[in-house]
PDB file of C-alpha atoms in Angstrom:
ATOM      1  CA  UNK A   1     -16.898  -9.180   4.455  1.00 64.00           C
ATOM      2  CA  UNK A   2     -17.084  -5.477   3.668  1.00 83.00           C
ATOM      3  CA  UNK A   3     -13.835  -3.804   2.701  1.00 94.00           C
ATOM      4  CA  UNK A   4     -12.339  -0.470   3.687  1.00 97.00           C
ATOM      5  CA  UNK A   5     -14.687   2.352   2.728  1.00 97.00           C
ATOM      6  CA  UNK A   6     -13.547   5.852   1.833  1.00 98.00           C
ATOM      7  CA  UNK A   7     -15.341   9.010   0.844  1.00 97.00           C
ATOM      8  CA  UNK A   8     -15.450  11.086  -1.179  1.00 97.00           C
ATOM      9  CA  UNK A   9     -13.845   9.310  -4.132  1.00 97.00           C
ATOM     10  CA  UNK A  10     -12.918  12.569  -5.832  1.00 97.00           C
ATOM     11  CA  UNK A  11     -12.450  16.132  -4.609  1.00 98.00           C
ATOM     12  CA  UNK A  12     -11.396  19.289  -6.404  1.00 98.00           C
ATOM     13  CA  UNK A  13     -10.542  22.387  -4.371  1.00 98.00           C
ATOM     14  CA  UNK A  14      -8.599  25.592  -4.775  1.00 97.00           C
ATOM     15  CA  UNK A  15      -5.343  26.190  -2.961  1.00 96.00           C
ATOM     16  CA  UNK A  16      -5.696  27.528   0.577  1.00 97.00           C
ATOM     17  CA  UNK A  17      -9.087  25.833   0.979  1.00 98.00           C
ATOM     18  CA  UNK A  18      -9.719  23.057   3.492  1.00 98.00           C
ATOM     19  CA  UNK A  19     -10.693  19.468   2.784  1.00 98.00           C
ATOM     20  CA  UNK A  20     -11.528  16.370   4.829  1.00 98.00           C
ATOM     21  CA  UNK A  21     -11.484  12.691   3.951  1.00 98.00           C
ATOM     22  CA  UNK A  22     -13.313   9.903   5.749  1.00 97.00           C
ATOM     23  CA  UNK A  23     -12.379   6.255   6.236  1.00 98.00           C
ATOM     24  CA  UNK A  24     -14.301   3.317   7.685  1.00 97.00           C
ATOM     25  CA  UNK A  25     -11.975   0.335   8.232  1.00 96.00           C
ATOM     26  CA  UNK A  26     -12.851  -3.346   8.147  1.00 94.00           C
ATOM     27  CA  UNK A  27     -14.887  -4.278  11.195  1.00 93.00           C
ATOM     28  CA  UNK A  28     -12.708  -5.344  14.102  1.00 90.00           C
ATOM     29  CA  UNK A  29      -9.457  -4.033  12.660  1.00 91.00           C
ATOM     30  CA  UNK A  30      -7.558  -2.186  15.356  1.00 89.00           C
ATOM     31  CA  UNK A  31      -4.892  -0.591  13.165  1.00 91.00           C
ATOM     32  CA  UNK A  32      -5.640   2.130  10.633  1.00 94.00           C
ATOM     33  CA  UNK A  33      -3.248   3.807   8.208  1.00 95.00           C
ATOM     34  CA  UNK A  34      -3.426   6.867   5.967  1.00 97.00           C
ATOM     35  CA  UNK A  35      -1.163   6.992   2.905  1.00 97.00           C
ATOM     36  CA  UNK A  36      -0.497   9.687   0.312  1.00 98.00           C
ATOM     37  CA  UNK A  37       0.177   8.552  -3.246  1.00 97.00           C
ATOM     38  CA  UNK A  38       1.494  11.127  -5.685  1.00 96.00           C
ATOM     39  CA  UNK A  39       1.126  10.292  -9.368  1.00 94.00           C
ATOM     40  CA  UNK A  40       3.821   7.872 -10.529  1.00 92.00           C
ATOM     41  CA  UNK A  41       5.008   6.989  -7.028  1.00 94.00           C
ATOM     42  CA  UNK A  42       4.214   4.326  -4.478  1.00 94.00           C
ATOM     43  CA  UNK A  43       2.057   5.140  -1.464  1.00 96.00           C
ATOM     44  CA  UNK A  44       3.772   6.964   1.409  1.00 95.00           C
ATOM     45  CA  UNK A  45       2.611   6.448   4.987  1.00 95.00           C
ATOM     46  CA  UNK A  46       1.297   9.602   6.655  1.00 97.00           C
ATOM     47  CA  UNK A  47      -0.030   8.296   9.958  1.00 95.00           C
ATOM     48  CA  UNK A  48      -0.775   5.025  11.742  1.00 93.00           C
ATOM     49  CA  UNK A  49      -3.363   4.522  14.503  1.00 93.00           C
ATOM     50  CA  UNK A  50      -3.694   1.647  16.926  1.00 89.00           C
ATOM     51  CA  UNK A  51      -7.308   1.849  18.148  1.00 89.00           C
ATOM     52  CA  UNK A  52      -7.671   5.577  18.864  1.00 86.00           C
ATOM     53  CA  UNK A  53      -4.005   6.254  19.617  1.00 91.00           C
ATOM     54  CA  UNK A  54      -1.305   7.444  17.213  1.00 92.00           C
ATOM     55  CA  UNK A  55       1.513   4.931  16.647  1.00 89.00           C
ATOM     56  CA  UNK A  56       3.488   6.906  14.068  1.00 91.00           C
ATOM     57  CA  UNK A  57       2.884  10.326  12.543  1.00 94.00           C
ATOM     58  CA  UNK A  58       6.492  11.152  11.722  1.00 92.00           C
ATOM     59  CA  UNK A  59       5.752  11.788   8.035  1.00 93.00           C
ATOM     60  CA  UNK A  60       2.596  13.815   8.547  1.00 96.00           C
ATOM     61  CA  UNK A  61       3.057  17.522   7.695  1.00 95.00           C
ATOM     62  CA  UNK A  62       1.559  18.679  10.931  1.00 95.00           C
ATOM     63  CA  UNK A  63       1.443  22.355  10.007  1.00 96.00           C
ATOM     64  CA  UNK A  64      -1.398  21.617   7.605  1.00 97.00           C
ATOM     65  CA  UNK A  65      -2.453  17.978   8.000  1.00 98.00           C
ATOM     66  CA  UNK A  66      -4.364  16.508  10.920  1.00 97.00           C
ATOM     67  CA  UNK A  67      -6.018  13.162  11.530  1.00 97.00           C
ATOM     68  CA  UNK A  68      -8.172  11.647  14.208  1.00 96.00           C
ATOM     69  CA  UNK A  69      -9.788   8.371  15.130  1.00 95.00           C
ATOM     70  CA  UNK A  70     -11.823   9.355  18.130  1.00 82.00           C
ATOM     71  CA  UNK A  71     -13.730   6.139  18.874  1.00 87.00           C
ATOM     72  CA  UNK A  72     -11.165   3.728  17.494  1.00 85.00           C
ATOM     73  CA  UNK A  73     -13.220   2.973  14.382  1.00 93.00           C
ATOM     74  CA  UNK A  74     -13.761   5.639  11.706  1.00 96.00           C
ATOM     75  CA  UNK A  75     -11.058   8.144  10.904  1.00 97.00           C
ATOM     76  CA  UNK A  76     -10.846  11.529   9.233  1.00 98.00           C
ATOM     77  CA  UNK A  77      -7.852  13.170   7.576  1.00 98.00           C
ATOM     78  CA  UNK A  78      -7.926  16.938   7.125  1.00 98.00           C
ATOM     79  CA  UNK A  79      -5.797  19.347   5.139  1.00 98.00           C
ATOM     80  CA  UNK A  80      -5.944  23.030   6.037  1.00 97.00           C
ATOM     81  CA  UNK A  81      -4.903  25.007   4.045  1.00 96.00           C
ATOM     82  CA  UNK A  82      -4.269  22.921   0.932  1.00 97.00           C
ATOM     83  CA  UNK A  83      -1.305  23.504  -1.370  1.00 97.00           C
ATOM     84  CA  UNK A  84      -0.856  22.560  -5.010  1.00 97.00           C
ATOM     85  CA  UNK A  85       1.600  19.813  -4.037  1.00 97.00           C
ATOM     86  CA  UNK A  86      -1.098  18.095  -1.959  1.00 98.00           C
ATOM     87  CA  UNK A  87      -2.718  16.864  -5.174  1.00 98.00           C
ATOM     88  CA  UNK A  88      -2.581  13.101  -4.756  1.00 98.00           C
ATOM     89  CA  UNK A  89      -4.617  10.000  -3.952  1.00 98.00           C
ATOM     90  CA  UNK A  90      -5.182   9.533  -0.233  1.00 98.00           C
ATOM     91  CA  UNK A  91      -5.449   5.881   0.699  1.00 98.00           C
ATOM     92  CA  UNK A  92      -6.782   4.411   3.902  1.00 98.00           C
ATOM     93  CA  UNK A  93      -5.808   0.906   5.010  1.00 96.00           C
ATOM     94  CA  UNK A  94      -6.580  -1.278   8.007  1.00 94.00           C
ATOM     95  CA  UNK A  95      -5.116  -4.394   9.576  1.00 90.00           C
ATOM     96  CA  UNK A  96      -6.158  -6.619  12.490  1.00 85.00           C
ATOM     97  CA  UNK A  97      -3.743  -5.092  14.992  1.00 72.00           C
ATOM     98  CA  UNK A  98      -0.622  -5.494  17.056  1.00 65.00           C
ATOM     99  CA  UNK A  99      -1.632  -8.775  18.693  1.00 63.00           C
ATOM    100  CA  UNK A 100      -2.528 -10.587  15.483  1.00 58.00           C
ATOM    101  CA  UNK A 101      -0.021 -12.796  13.709  1.00 57.00           C
ATOM    102  CA  UNK A 102      -1.881 -12.234  10.432  1.00 59.00           C
ATOM    103  CA  UNK A 103      -1.419  -8.577   9.866  1.00 69.00           C
ATOM    104  CA  UNK A 104      -1.782  -7.793   6.207  1.00 85.00           C
ATOM    105  CA  UNK A 105      -3.054  -4.386   5.274  1.00 90.00           C
ATOM    106  CA  UNK A 106      -6.313  -4.032   3.389  1.00 93.00           C
ATOM    107  CA  UNK A 107      -6.663  -0.862   1.344  1.00 96.00           C
ATOM    108  CA  UNK A 108      -9.646   1.238   0.414  1.00 97.00           C
ATOM    109  CA  UNK A 109     -10.172   2.663  -3.099  1.00 96.00           C
ATOM    110  CA  UNK A 110      -8.699   6.039  -2.167  1.00 97.00           C
ATOM    111  CA  UNK A 111      -9.751   9.665  -2.551  1.00 98.00           C
ATOM    112  CA  UNK A 112      -8.285  11.547  -5.498  1.00 97.00           C
ATOM    113  CA  UNK A 113      -7.618  15.170  -4.503  1.00 98.00           C
ATOM    114  CA  UNK A 114      -6.919  17.851  -7.073  1.00 98.00           C
ATOM    115  CA  UNK A 115      -5.774  21.246  -5.792  1.00 98.00           C
ATOM    116  CA  UNK A 116      -6.079  24.073  -8.333  1.00 97.00           C
TER     117      UNK A 116
ATOM    118  CA  UNK B   1      13.321  -1.910   6.294  1.00 56.00           C
ATOM    119  CA  UNK B   2      15.679  -3.108   3.539  1.00 58.00           C
ATOM    120  CA  UNK B   3      15.400  -1.468   0.155  1.00 87.00           C
ATOM    121  CA  UNK B   4      14.252  -3.281  -2.947  1.00 94.00           C
ATOM    122  CA  UNK B   5      15.059  -2.820  -6.633  1.00 95.00           C
ATOM    123  CA  UNK B   6      12.564  -3.656  -9.362  1.00 97.00           C
ATOM    124  CA  UNK B   7      12.440  -3.039 -13.110  1.00 97.00           C
ATOM    125  CA  UNK B   8      10.323  -0.045 -14.028  1.00 96.00           C
ATOM    126  CA  UNK B   9       8.124  -1.914 -16.497  1.00 97.00           C
ATOM    127  CA  UNK B  10       7.547  -5.287 -18.128  1.00 97.00           C
ATOM    128  CA  UNK B  11       5.291  -6.748 -20.808  1.00 97.00           C
ATOM    129  CA  UNK B  12       3.796 -10.236 -20.841  1.00 97.00           C
ATOM    130  CA  UNK B  13       1.641 -12.008 -23.418  1.00 97.00           C
ATOM    131  CA  UNK B  14      -1.789 -13.059 -22.228  1.00 97.00           C
ATOM    132  CA  UNK B  15      -1.807 -16.687 -21.109  1.00 97.00           C
ATOM    133  CA  UNK B  16       1.933 -16.811 -20.556  1.00 97.00           C
ATOM    134  CA  UNK B  17       3.706 -16.790 -17.216  1.00 97.00           C
ATOM    135  CA  UNK B  18       4.727 -13.388 -15.887  1.00 98.00           C
ATOM    136  CA  UNK B  19       7.982 -13.428 -13.923  1.00 98.00           C
ATOM    137  CA  UNK B  20       8.611 -10.264 -11.911  1.00 98.00           C
ATOM    138  CA  UNK B  21      12.084  -9.962 -10.332  1.00 98.00           C
ATOM    139  CA  UNK B  22      13.067  -8.114  -7.185  1.00 97.00           C
ATOM    140  CA  UNK B  23      16.480  -7.516  -5.640  1.00 97.00           C
ATOM    141  CA  UNK B  24      16.766  -7.075  -1.865  1.00 95.00           C
ATOM    142  CA  UNK B  25      20.464  -7.592  -1.193  1.00 94.00           C
ATOM    143  CA  UNK B  26      20.419  -5.979   2.280  1.00 91.00           C
ATOM    144  CA  UNK B  27      17.547  -8.049   3.675  1.00 92.00           C
ATOM    145  CA  UNK B  28      18.049  -9.181   7.255  1.00 88.00           C
ATOM    146  CA  UNK B  29      17.305 -12.598   8.701  1.00 87.00           C
ATOM    147  CA  UNK B  30      13.942 -11.726  10.256  1.00 85.00           C
ATOM    148  CA  UNK B  31      12.555  -9.798   7.307  1.00 88.00           C
ATOM    149  CA  UNK B  32       9.982 -11.225   4.935  1.00 90.00           C
ATOM    150  CA  UNK B  33       9.453 -10.479   1.257  1.00 93.00           C
ATOM    151  CA  UNK B  34       5.938  -9.200   0.512  1.00 93.00           C
ATOM    152  CA  UNK B  35       4.270  -8.541  -2.796  1.00 96.00           C
ATOM    153  CA  UNK B  36       1.339  -6.195  -3.351  1.00 96.00           C
ATOM    154  CA  UNK B  37      -0.197  -5.023  -6.582  1.00 97.00           C
ATOM    155  CA  UNK B  38      -2.200  -1.953  -7.518  1.00 97.00           C
ATOM    156  CA  UNK B  39      -4.645  -2.065 -10.366  1.00 97.00           C
ATOM    157  CA  UNK B  40      -5.447   1.301 -11.925  1.00 93.00           C
ATOM    158  CA  UNK B  41      -7.670   3.496  -9.719  1.00 91.00           C
ATOM    159  CA  UNK B  42      -7.715   0.949  -6.885  1.00 94.00           C
ATOM    160  CA  UNK B  43      -5.851   0.599  -3.607  1.00 96.00           C
ATOM    161  CA  UNK B  44      -2.958  -1.877  -3.295  1.00 96.00           C
ATOM    162  CA  UNK B  45      -3.868  -5.535  -2.838  1.00 96.00           C
ATOM    163  CA  UNK B  46      -1.851  -8.155  -0.955  1.00 93.00           C
ATOM    164  CA  UNK B  47      -0.616 -11.028  -3.133  1.00 95.00           C
ATOM    165  CA  UNK B  48       1.825 -13.216  -1.218  1.00 94.00           C
ATOM    166  CA  UNK B  49       4.720 -13.194   1.206  1.00 91.00           C
ATOM    167  CA  UNK B  50       7.574 -15.504   2.221  1.00 91.00           C
ATOM    168  CA  UNK B  51      10.670 -15.804   4.381  1.00 91.00           C
ATOM    169  CA  UNK B  52      13.011 -18.274   2.700  1.00 90.00           C
ATOM    170  CA  UNK B  53      10.924 -21.111   1.333  1.00 86.00           C
ATOM    171  CA  UNK B  54       9.052 -20.864  -1.932  1.00 94.00           C
ATOM    172  CA  UNK B  55       5.382 -20.041  -1.464  1.00 95.00           C
ATOM    173  CA  UNK B  56       2.306 -20.561  -3.608  1.00 96.00           C
ATOM    174  CA  UNK B  57      -1.295 -19.444  -3.258  1.00 94.00           C
ATOM    175  CA  UNK B  58      -4.269 -19.069  -5.549  1.00 94.00           C
ATOM    176  CA  UNK B  59      -2.888 -15.866  -7.023  1.00 94.00           C
ATOM    177  CA  UNK B  60       0.835 -16.440  -7.508  1.00 97.00           C
ATOM    178  CA  UNK B  61       4.067 -18.194  -6.605  1.00 98.00           C
ATOM    179  CA  UNK B  62       7.021 -16.624  -4.850  1.00 98.00           C
ATOM    180  CA  UNK B  63      10.521 -17.941  -5.454  1.00 97.00           C
ATOM    181  CA  UNK B  64      13.218 -16.705  -3.058  1.00 96.00           C
ATOM    182  CA  UNK B  65      16.873 -17.437  -3.768  1.00 96.00           C
ATOM    183  CA  UNK B  66      18.852 -19.430  -1.233  1.00 94.00           C
ATOM    184  CA  UNK B  67      20.877 -16.383  -0.168  1.00 94.00           C
ATOM    185  CA  UNK B  68      17.589 -14.392   0.074  1.00 95.00           C
ATOM    186  CA  UNK B  69      19.066 -11.512  -1.866  1.00 95.00           C
ATOM    187  CA  UNK B  70      16.492 -11.703  -4.622  1.00 96.00           C
ATOM    188  CA  UNK B  71      13.079 -13.113  -5.396  1.00 97.00           C
ATOM    189  CA  UNK B  72      10.672 -13.628  -8.286  1.00 98.00           C
ATOM    190  CA  UNK B  73       6.912 -13.333  -8.299  1.00 98.00           C
ATOM    191  CA  UNK B  74       5.320 -15.660 -10.819  1.00 98.00           C
ATOM    192  CA  UNK B  75       1.829 -15.232 -12.231  1.00 98.00           C
ATOM    193  CA  UNK B  76       1.427 -18.608 -13.975  1.00 96.00           C
ATOM    194  CA  UNK B  77      -1.135 -17.653 -16.612  1.00 95.00           C
ATOM    195  CA  UNK B  78      -1.346 -13.886 -16.942  1.00 97.00           C
ATOM    196  CA  UNK B  79      -4.660 -12.338 -17.926  1.00 97.00           C
ATOM    197  CA  UNK B  80      -5.533  -8.783 -18.934  1.00 97.00           C
ATOM    198  CA  UNK B  81      -6.814  -8.233 -15.401  1.00 96.00           C
ATOM    199  CA  UNK B  82      -3.289  -8.767 -14.075  1.00 97.00           C
ATOM    200  CA  UNK B  83      -2.183  -5.490 -15.668  1.00 98.00           C
ATOM    201  CA  UNK B  84      -1.082  -3.478 -12.633  1.00 98.00           C
ATOM    202  CA  UNK B  85       1.864  -2.034 -10.722  1.00 98.00           C
ATOM    203  CA  UNK B  86       3.542  -4.726  -8.627  1.00 98.00           C
ATOM    204  CA  UNK B  87       5.371  -3.748  -5.462  1.00 97.00           C
ATOM    205  CA  UNK B  88       8.046  -5.861  -3.782  1.00 97.00           C
ATOM    206  CA  UNK B  89       8.432  -4.881  -0.114  1.00 94.00           C
ATOM    207  CA  UNK B  90      10.686  -6.179   2.635  1.00 91.00           C
ATOM    208  CA  UNK B  91       9.290  -5.934   6.133  1.00 87.00           C
ATOM    209  CA  UNK B  92       9.054  -7.640   9.478  1.00 77.00           C
ATOM    210  CA  UNK B  93       6.135  -9.988  10.029  1.00 69.00           C
ATOM    211  CA  UNK B  94       4.308 -11.655  12.869  1.00 62.00           C
ATOM    212  CA  UNK B  95       2.491  -9.902  15.655  1.00 56.00           C
ATOM    213  CA  UNK B  96       2.636  -6.185  15.320  1.00 59.00           C
ATOM    214  CA  UNK B  97       1.686  -3.623  12.753  1.00 59.00           C
ATOM    215  CA  UNK B  98       4.911  -3.244  10.842  1.00 73.00           C
ATOM    216  CA  UNK B  99       4.728  -0.584   8.216  1.00 82.00           C
ATOM    217  CA  UNK B 100       4.879  -0.980   4.468  1.00 88.00           C
ATOM    218  CA  UNK B 101       7.428   1.118   2.606  1.00 90.00           C
ATOM    219  CA  UNK B 102       6.499   1.221  -1.065  1.00 93.00           C
ATOM    220  CA  UNK B 103       8.926   1.923  -3.892  1.00 91.00           C
ATOM    221  CA  UNK B 104       7.826   2.711  -7.432  1.00 92.00           C
ATOM    222  CA  UNK B 105       7.189  -0.934  -8.305  1.00 96.00           C
ATOM    223  CA  UNK B 106       7.048  -2.656 -11.698  1.00 97.00           C
ATOM    224  CA  UNK B 107       4.325  -1.731 -14.141  1.00 97.00           C
ATOM    225  CA  UNK B 108       3.228  -5.009 -15.733  1.00 98.00           C
ATOM    226  CA  UNK B 109       1.318  -4.765 -18.993  1.00 98.00           C
ATOM    227  CA  UNK B 110      -0.401  -7.945 -20.165  1.00 98.00           C
ATOM    228  CA  UNK B 111      -0.711  -7.851 -23.928  1.00 97.00           C
ATOM    229  CA  UNK B 112      -3.593  -9.616 -25.765  1.00 95.00           C
TER     230      UNK B 112
END
């Protein structure tokens, strides 16, 4: 079974530029999560989708971050404009969904963003 | 979700058992204890979870105290590949997509 795919794996941009990350969850998984992991800390949830609807985006800095999952499969996370403090690893995870009793999250390898 | 407390770091000799403690004194009756680990440059990986009984799978064993205020993750024969950050998380389980709230975890170093 293929895992969660993310691209790119690494990205370096200058502050005030824009950047987008892509995630392809495990086939059939209805729930998709984006996390931000700053160096030395545990991952922090940014947004959670159930199919193509947002379940929780309370920790997403909406003035600069946006995310979508238009067809309920792939997802993109965008930052515009980027700040120095956005330097982090952005992790995507998926799980079977709200109606499944087995609901562990499976994580992708992450995208390491460096903002200069 | 209840908070957890873990040591910042631990060392373990290769081939020995690694015992990683976690305190969760405010856990409620319907909350499970989950363990994930994160190997360098990878995403977190699920290890095991339990409610009140001890659990064992191919990766590890989970021992939960009778009062459920603390637990221990046991890696029976640690290898160099077990070097990682281990996260203890308390969350609801069952149907539903209950969120994971990560702390800083325990950095386990397996020494040759």
